[in-house]
Coordinates of C-alpha atoms and ligand atoms in Angstrom, one line a residue:
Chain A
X1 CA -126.3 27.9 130.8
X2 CA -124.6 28.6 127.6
X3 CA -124.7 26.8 124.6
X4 CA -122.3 27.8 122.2
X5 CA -121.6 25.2 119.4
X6 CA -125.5 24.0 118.0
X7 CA -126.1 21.9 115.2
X8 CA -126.2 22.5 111.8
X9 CA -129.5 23.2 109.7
X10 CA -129.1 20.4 107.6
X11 CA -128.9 17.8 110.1
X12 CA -131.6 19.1 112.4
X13 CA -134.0 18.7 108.8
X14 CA -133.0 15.6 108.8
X15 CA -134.2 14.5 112.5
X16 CA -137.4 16.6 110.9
X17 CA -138.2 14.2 108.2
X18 CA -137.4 11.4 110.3
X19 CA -134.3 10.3 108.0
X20 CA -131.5 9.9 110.8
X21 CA -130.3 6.7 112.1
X22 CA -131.1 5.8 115.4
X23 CA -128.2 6.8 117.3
X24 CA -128.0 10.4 115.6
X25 CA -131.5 10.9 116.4
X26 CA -130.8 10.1 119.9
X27 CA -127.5 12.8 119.9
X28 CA -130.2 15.4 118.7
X29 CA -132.8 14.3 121.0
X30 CA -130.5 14.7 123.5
X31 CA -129.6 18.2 123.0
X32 CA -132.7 19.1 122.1
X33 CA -133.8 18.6 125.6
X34 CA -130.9 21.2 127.0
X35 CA -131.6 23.9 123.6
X36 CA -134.5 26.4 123.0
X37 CA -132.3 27.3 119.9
X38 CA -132.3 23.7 117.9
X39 CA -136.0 22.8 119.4
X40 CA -137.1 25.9 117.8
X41 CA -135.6 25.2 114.3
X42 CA -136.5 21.8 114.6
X43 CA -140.4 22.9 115.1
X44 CA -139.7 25.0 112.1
X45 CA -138.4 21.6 110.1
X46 CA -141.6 20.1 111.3
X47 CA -144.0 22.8 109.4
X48 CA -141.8 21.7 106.0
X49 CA -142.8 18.6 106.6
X50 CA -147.0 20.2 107.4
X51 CA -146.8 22.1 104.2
X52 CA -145.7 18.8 102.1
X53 CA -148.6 17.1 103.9
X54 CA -150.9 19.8 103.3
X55 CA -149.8 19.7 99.4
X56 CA -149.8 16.0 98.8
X57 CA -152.3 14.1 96.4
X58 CA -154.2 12.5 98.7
X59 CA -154.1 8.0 98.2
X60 CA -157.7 7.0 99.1
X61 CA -158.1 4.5 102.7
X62 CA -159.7 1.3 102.5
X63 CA -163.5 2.0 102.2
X64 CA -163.9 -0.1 105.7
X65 CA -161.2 2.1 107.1
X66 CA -163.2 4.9 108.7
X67 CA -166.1 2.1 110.2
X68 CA -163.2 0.0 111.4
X69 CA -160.9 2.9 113.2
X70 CA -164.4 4.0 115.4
X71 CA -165.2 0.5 115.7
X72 CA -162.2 0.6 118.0
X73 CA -162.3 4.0 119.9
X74 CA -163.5 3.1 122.5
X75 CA -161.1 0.3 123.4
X76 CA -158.3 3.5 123.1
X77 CA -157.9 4.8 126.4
X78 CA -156.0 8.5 125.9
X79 CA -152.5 8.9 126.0
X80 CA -151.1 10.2 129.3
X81 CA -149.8 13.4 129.8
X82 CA -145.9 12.6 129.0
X83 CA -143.6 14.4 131.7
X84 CA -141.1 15.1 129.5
X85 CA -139.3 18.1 130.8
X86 CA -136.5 20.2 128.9
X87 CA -133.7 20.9 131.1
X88 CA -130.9 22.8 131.4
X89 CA -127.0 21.3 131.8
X90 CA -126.8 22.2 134.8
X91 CA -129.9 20.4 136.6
X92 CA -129.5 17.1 135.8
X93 CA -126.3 15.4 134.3
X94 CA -128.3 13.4 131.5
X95 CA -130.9 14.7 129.1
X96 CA -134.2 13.0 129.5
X97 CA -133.5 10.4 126.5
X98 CA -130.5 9.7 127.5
X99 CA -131.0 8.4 130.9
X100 CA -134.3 6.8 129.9
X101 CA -132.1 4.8 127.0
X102 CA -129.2 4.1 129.8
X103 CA -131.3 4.3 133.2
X104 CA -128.1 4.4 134.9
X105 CA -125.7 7.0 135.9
X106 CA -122.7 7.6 133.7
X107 CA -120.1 6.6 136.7
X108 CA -122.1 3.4 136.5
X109 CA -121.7 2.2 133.1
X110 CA -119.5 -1.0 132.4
X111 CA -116.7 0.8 130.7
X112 CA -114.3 -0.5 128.8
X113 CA -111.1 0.1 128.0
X114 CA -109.8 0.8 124.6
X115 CA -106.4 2.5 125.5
X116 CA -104.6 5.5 126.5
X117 CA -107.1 6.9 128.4
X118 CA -110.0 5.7 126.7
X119 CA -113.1 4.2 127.8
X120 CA -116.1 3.3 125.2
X121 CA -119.6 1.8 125.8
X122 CA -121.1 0.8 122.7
X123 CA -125.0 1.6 123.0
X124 CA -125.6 -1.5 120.6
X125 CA -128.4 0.3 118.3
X126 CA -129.3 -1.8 115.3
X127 CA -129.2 -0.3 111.7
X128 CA -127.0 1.6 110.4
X129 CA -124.2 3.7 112.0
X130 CA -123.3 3.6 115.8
X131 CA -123.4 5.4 119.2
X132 CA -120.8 5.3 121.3
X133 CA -120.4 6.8 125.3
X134 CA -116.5 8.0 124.7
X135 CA -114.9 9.0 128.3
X136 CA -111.8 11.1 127.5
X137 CA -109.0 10.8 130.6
X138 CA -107.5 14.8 131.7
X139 CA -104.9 15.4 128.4
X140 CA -106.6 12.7 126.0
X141 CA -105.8 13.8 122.3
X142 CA -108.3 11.9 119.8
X143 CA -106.3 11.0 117.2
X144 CA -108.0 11.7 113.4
X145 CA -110.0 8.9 112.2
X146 CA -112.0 8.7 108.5
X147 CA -115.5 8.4 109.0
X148 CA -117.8 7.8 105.5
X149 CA -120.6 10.1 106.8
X150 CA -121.2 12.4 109.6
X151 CA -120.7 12.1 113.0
X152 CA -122.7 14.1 115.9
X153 CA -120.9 14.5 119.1
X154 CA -122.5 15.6 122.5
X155 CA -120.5 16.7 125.9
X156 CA -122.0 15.6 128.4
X157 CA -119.2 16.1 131.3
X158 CA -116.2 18.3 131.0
X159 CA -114.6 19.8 128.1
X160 CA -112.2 19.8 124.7
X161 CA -110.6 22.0 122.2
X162 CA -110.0 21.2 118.5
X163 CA -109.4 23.3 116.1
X164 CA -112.7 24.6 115.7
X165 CA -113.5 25.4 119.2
X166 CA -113.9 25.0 122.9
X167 CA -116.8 22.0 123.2
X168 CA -118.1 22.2 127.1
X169 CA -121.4 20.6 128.4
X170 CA -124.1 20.6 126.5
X171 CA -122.3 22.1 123.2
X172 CA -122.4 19.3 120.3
X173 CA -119.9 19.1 117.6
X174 CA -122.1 18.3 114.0
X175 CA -118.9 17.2 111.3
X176 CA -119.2 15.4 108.2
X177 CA -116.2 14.1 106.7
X178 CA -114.6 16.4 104.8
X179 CA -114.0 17.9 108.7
X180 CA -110.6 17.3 110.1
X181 CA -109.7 17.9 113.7
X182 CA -107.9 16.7 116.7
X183 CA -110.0 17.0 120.3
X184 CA -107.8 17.7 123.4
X185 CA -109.1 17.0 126.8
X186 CA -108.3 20.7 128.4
X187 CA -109.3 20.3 131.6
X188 CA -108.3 18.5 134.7
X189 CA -111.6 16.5 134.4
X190 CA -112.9 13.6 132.1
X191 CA -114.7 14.6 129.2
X192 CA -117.1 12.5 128.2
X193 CA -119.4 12.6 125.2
X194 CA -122.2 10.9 122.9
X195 CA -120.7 10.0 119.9
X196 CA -123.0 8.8 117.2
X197 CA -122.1 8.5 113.0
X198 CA -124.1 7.6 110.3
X199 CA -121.6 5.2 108.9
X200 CA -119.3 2.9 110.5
X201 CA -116.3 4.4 112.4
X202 CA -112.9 3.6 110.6
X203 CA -110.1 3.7 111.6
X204 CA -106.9 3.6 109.5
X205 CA -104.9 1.6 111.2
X206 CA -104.5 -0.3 114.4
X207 CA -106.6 1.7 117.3
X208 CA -104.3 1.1 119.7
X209 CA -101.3 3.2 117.3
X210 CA -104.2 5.9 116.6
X211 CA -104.7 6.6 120.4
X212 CA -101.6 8.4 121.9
X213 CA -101.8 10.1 125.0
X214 CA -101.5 14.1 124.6
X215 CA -97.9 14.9 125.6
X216 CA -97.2 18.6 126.8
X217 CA -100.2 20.0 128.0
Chain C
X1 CA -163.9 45.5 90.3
X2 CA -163.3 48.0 86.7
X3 CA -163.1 46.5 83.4
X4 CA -160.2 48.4 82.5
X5 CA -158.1 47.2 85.6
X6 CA -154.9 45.3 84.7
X7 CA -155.1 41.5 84.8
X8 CA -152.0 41.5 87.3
X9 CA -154.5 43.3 90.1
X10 CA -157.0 40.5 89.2
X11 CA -154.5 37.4 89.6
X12 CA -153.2 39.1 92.8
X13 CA -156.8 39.5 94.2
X14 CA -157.5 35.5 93.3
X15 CA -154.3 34.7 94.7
X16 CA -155.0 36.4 97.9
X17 CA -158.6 35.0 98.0
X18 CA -156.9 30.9 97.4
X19 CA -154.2 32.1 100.1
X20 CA -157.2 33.3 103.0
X21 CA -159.5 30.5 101.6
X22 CA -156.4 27.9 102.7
X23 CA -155.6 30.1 105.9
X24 CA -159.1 29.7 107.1
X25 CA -159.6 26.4 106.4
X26 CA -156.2 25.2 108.2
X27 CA -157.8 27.3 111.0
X28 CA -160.8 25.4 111.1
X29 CA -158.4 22.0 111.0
X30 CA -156.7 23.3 114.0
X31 CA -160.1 24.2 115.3
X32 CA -161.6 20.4 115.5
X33 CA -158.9 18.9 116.5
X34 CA -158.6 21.4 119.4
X35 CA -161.9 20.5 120.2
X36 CA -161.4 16.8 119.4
X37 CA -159.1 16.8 122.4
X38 CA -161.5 18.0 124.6
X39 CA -164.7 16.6 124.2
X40 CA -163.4 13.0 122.3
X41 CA -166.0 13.5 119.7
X42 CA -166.1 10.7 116.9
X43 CA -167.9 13.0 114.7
X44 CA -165.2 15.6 115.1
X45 CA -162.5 12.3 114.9
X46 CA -164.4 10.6 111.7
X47 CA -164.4 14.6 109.8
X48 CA -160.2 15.0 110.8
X49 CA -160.2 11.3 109.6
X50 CA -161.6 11.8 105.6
X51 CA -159.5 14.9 105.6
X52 CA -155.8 13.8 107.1
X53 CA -155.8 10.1 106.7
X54 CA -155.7 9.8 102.7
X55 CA -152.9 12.7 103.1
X56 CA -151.0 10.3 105.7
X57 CA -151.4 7.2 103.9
X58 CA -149.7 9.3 100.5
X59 CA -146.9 10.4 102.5
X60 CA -146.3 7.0 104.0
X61 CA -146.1 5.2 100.8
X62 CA -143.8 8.0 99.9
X63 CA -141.9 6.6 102.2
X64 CA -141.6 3.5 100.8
X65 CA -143.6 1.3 102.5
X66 CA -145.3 -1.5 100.9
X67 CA -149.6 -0.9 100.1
X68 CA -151.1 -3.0 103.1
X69 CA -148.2 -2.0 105.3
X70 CA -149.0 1.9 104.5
X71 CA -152.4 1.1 105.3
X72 CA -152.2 0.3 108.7
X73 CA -149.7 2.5 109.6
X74 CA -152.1 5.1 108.2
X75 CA -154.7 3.4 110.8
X76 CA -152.4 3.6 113.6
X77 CA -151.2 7.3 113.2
X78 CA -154.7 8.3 113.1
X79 CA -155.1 6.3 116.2
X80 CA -152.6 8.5 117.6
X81 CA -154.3 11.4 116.6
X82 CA -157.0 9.8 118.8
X83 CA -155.0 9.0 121.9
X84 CA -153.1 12.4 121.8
X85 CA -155.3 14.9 120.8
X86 CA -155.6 16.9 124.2
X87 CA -151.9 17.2 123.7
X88 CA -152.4 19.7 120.2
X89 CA -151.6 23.3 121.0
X90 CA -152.6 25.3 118.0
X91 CA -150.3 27.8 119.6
X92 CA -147.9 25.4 118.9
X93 CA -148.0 23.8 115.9
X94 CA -150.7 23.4 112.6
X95 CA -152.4 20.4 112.5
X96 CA -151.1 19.4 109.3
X97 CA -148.1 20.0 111.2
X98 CA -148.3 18.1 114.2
X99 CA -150.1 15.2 112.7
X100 CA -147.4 14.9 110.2
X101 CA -144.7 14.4 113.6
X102 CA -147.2 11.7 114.8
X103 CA -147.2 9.8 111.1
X104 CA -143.6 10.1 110.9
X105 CA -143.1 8.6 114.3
X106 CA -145.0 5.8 113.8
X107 CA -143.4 4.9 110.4
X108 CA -140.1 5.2 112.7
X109 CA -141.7 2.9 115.0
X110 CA -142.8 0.6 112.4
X111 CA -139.3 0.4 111.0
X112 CA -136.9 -0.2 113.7
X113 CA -136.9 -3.2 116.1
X114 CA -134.9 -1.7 118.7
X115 CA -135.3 -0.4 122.1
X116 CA -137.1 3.0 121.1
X117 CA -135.2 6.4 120.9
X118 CA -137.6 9.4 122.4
X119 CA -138.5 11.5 119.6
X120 CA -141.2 13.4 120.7
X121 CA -140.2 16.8 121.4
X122 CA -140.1 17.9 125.3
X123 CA -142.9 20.0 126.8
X124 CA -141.6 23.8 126.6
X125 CA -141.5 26.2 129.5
X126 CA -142.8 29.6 129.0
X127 CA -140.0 31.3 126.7
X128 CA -140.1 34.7 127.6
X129 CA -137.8 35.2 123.9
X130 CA -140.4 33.3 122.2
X131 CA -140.1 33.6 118.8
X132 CA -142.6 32.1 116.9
X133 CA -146.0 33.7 118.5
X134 CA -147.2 34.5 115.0
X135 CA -150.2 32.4 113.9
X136 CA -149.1 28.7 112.7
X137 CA -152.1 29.1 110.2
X138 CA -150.2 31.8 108.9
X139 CA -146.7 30.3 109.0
X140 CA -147.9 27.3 107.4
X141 CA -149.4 29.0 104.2
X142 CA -145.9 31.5 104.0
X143 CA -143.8 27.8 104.1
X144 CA -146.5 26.5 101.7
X145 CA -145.8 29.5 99.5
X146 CA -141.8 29.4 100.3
X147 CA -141.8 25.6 99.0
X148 CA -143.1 26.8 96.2
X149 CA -140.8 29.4 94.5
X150 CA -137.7 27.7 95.9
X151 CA -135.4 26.7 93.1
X152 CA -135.5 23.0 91.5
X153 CA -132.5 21.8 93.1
X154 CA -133.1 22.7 96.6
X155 CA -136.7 21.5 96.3
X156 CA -135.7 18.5 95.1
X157 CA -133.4 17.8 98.0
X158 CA -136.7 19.0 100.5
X159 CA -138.5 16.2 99.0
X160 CA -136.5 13.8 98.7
X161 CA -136.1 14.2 102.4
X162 CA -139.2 14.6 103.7
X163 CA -141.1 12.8 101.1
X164 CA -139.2 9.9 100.2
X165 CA -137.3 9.3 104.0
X166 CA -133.8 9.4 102.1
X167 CA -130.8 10.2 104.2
X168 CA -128.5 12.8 102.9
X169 CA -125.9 10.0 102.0
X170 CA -128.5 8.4 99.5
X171 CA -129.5 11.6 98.0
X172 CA -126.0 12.4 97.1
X173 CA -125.7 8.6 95.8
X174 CA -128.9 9.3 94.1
X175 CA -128.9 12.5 92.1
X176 CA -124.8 11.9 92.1
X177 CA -123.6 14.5 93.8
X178 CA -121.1 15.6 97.1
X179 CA -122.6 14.7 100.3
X180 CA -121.7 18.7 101.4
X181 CA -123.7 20.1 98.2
X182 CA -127.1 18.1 99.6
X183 CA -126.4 19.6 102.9
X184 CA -125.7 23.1 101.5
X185 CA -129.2 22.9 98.9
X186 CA -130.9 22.0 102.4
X187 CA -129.5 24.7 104.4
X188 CA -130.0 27.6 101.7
X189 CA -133.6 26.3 101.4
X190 CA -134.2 26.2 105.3
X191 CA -133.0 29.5 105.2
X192 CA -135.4 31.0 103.0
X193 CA -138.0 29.2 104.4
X194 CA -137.1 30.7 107.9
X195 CA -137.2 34.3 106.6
X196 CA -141.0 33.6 105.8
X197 CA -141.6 32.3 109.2
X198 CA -140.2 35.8 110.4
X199 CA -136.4 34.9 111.3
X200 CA -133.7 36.3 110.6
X201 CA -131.8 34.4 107.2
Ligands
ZN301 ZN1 -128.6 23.9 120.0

């Protein structure tokens, strides 16, 4: 397996502290699951946040707190032994949290149509933000769009090119705004990614002008 | 020690005495709850309880939660701690560490009403490249240490983070600057953290 586009420190500080909207800490979740690189900075994000709680000033529990947590104990079964595995891309087509969220195979999704070769399902999290399923027909070009915040991309089937790269399988594209590129389905396959933002998406314009099919690959 | 021995030797030899004095007592921390998750004993539970749960219940107001709400979040993380505590690996993790990952999922809990998004961290394999076999007791008092000396604006951005559960978007709003310079502070102070922690910068 190789993983060649990871993301960024910043964002994976964020997931850390908690701070990311649902549908971003899903993407990262996701990849997570397929990188030993990103877990292991992420567990070094963690021991921030165990120094800050080592350092705080501690606020004082309720005095019936301690009498009230034992009370109960015993009522608390321990938690099972969670099989979460990591995997690699190449054993299973979806990540672990993925296919718990979904619990159905990509081909089964209800797709729908949003023109030239696109396909969206909108994963519906509240809050702020969104996370899309985006499947990219063979020669798809992603117009630009503005997005306000960032926007976390995951392949999870086939392949594009942008200016910044080759994004295969497992790779996940980590952009804030200021970040302008243009994704080209290069292969004869779908491409289909995890698209989640921080803000809504907007685009300028009427979707359907936005989405042109690639012509000359 | 000599009388006529620079005061620099003797605020380096306190220094080092505060630093083992934390080291060891993290160790004992990771110690109990070790043993907490395998013999279930409430005495071990109610000693991890007076020392973590007035440390959760400060972060979690940090948070922004209201007073009563902070306080039964508190109860629940510590009920975690209960129901999970044959899951700490001191190979792993600190406690201060771990338990911080169990507060912070439950305030995430707490604040979303949505189907839940997995955010516990998968079990690893064996890593042959492991990179982080040092001690966590150690790593946790170099970060304590790197936190410390890093420079005003880039701790300010670390705390607002992970104190004050700000996005990056309402720091930038907040202290009114780019969205990119909050990312950059955070990446240059991740990356002195991680050369105490034995990485590479
Ligand atoms: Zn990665």
């Amino acid at each position: 397996m190789n993983i060649s586009h990871h993301f960024d420190d910043a964002t994976l500080m964020a997931y850390a502290a908690g701070t990311l909207p649902q549908g971003m800490a899903l993407v990262v979740a996701c990849h997570l699951h397929w990188c030993p690189e990103c877990r292991h900075r992420v567990k070094q994000a963690e021991a921030v946040g165990g120094a800050l709680l080592d350092n705080i000033s501690p606020v004082a529990v309720s005095d019936s707190a301690l009498d009230d947590i034992l009370a109960s104990l015993d009522e608390v079964p321990a938690a099972a032994q969670k099989q979460v595995k990591t995997s690699e891309p190449n054993q299973t087509e979806l990540p672990d949290p993925l296919s718990t969220y979904l619990n159905k195979s990509l081909d089964d999704l209800p797709w729908k149509w949003i023109g030239y070769g696109m396909y969206q399902v909108d994963l519906n999290f509240g809050g702020k933000g969104a996370a899309r399923l985006f499947k990219l027909a063979p020669g798809v070009s992603v117009p630009h769009h503005t997005h306000t915040g960032n926007e976390l991309t995951l392949i999870l089937r086939g392949s594009y090119s942008d200016e910044i790269g080759r994004f295969r399988r497992g790779d996940v594209a980590d952009l804030d705004s200021d970040v302008l590129h243009q994704p080209i389905v290069d292969t004869g396959e779908d491409c289909i990614c995890l698209i989640a933002t921080d803000a809504p998406l907007k685009f300028t314009g009427i979707m359907g002008r936005l989405i042109q099919p690639f012509i000359g690959l | 020690m000599q009388e006529d021995e620079p005061i620099g030797g003797d605020v380096n030899a306190v220094t080092k005495l505060a630093e083992d004095s934390r080291k060891q007592m993290r160790d004992e921390w990771s110690a109990r709850l070790m043993s907490l998750g395998e013999t279930r004993d409430k005495a071990v539970f109610a000693q991890l309880f007076s020392y973590f749960a007035p440390r959760v219940k400060a972060y979690i107001i940090r948070l922004g939660m209201p007073l009563a709400t902070a306080e039964e979040v508190t109860q629940e993380a510590m009920l975690a701690v209960w129901r999970k505590a044959h899951m700490f690996n001191s190979d792993k993790a600190a406690a201060s560490t771990w338990i911080f990952t169990l507060a912070r999922n439950q305030c995430i809990d707490r604040m979303r009403r949505e189907k839940a998004v997995e955010y516990e961290l998968p079990e690893e394999e064996p890593d042959p490249d492991q990179r982080d076999n040092a001690e966590h007791a150690i790593l946790a008092e170099r970060m304590q240490i790197a936190i410390q000396q890093l420079p005003e604006n880039q701790a300010q951005v670390l705390h607002l983070s992970y104190y004050e559960g700000k996005s990056h978007s309402e720091i930038a709003e907040q202290l009114g600057i780019p969205l990119g310079s909050v990312k950059s502070r955070l990446r240059l102070a991740f990356s002195k953290l991680k050369t105490y922690w034995g990485d590479e910068a």
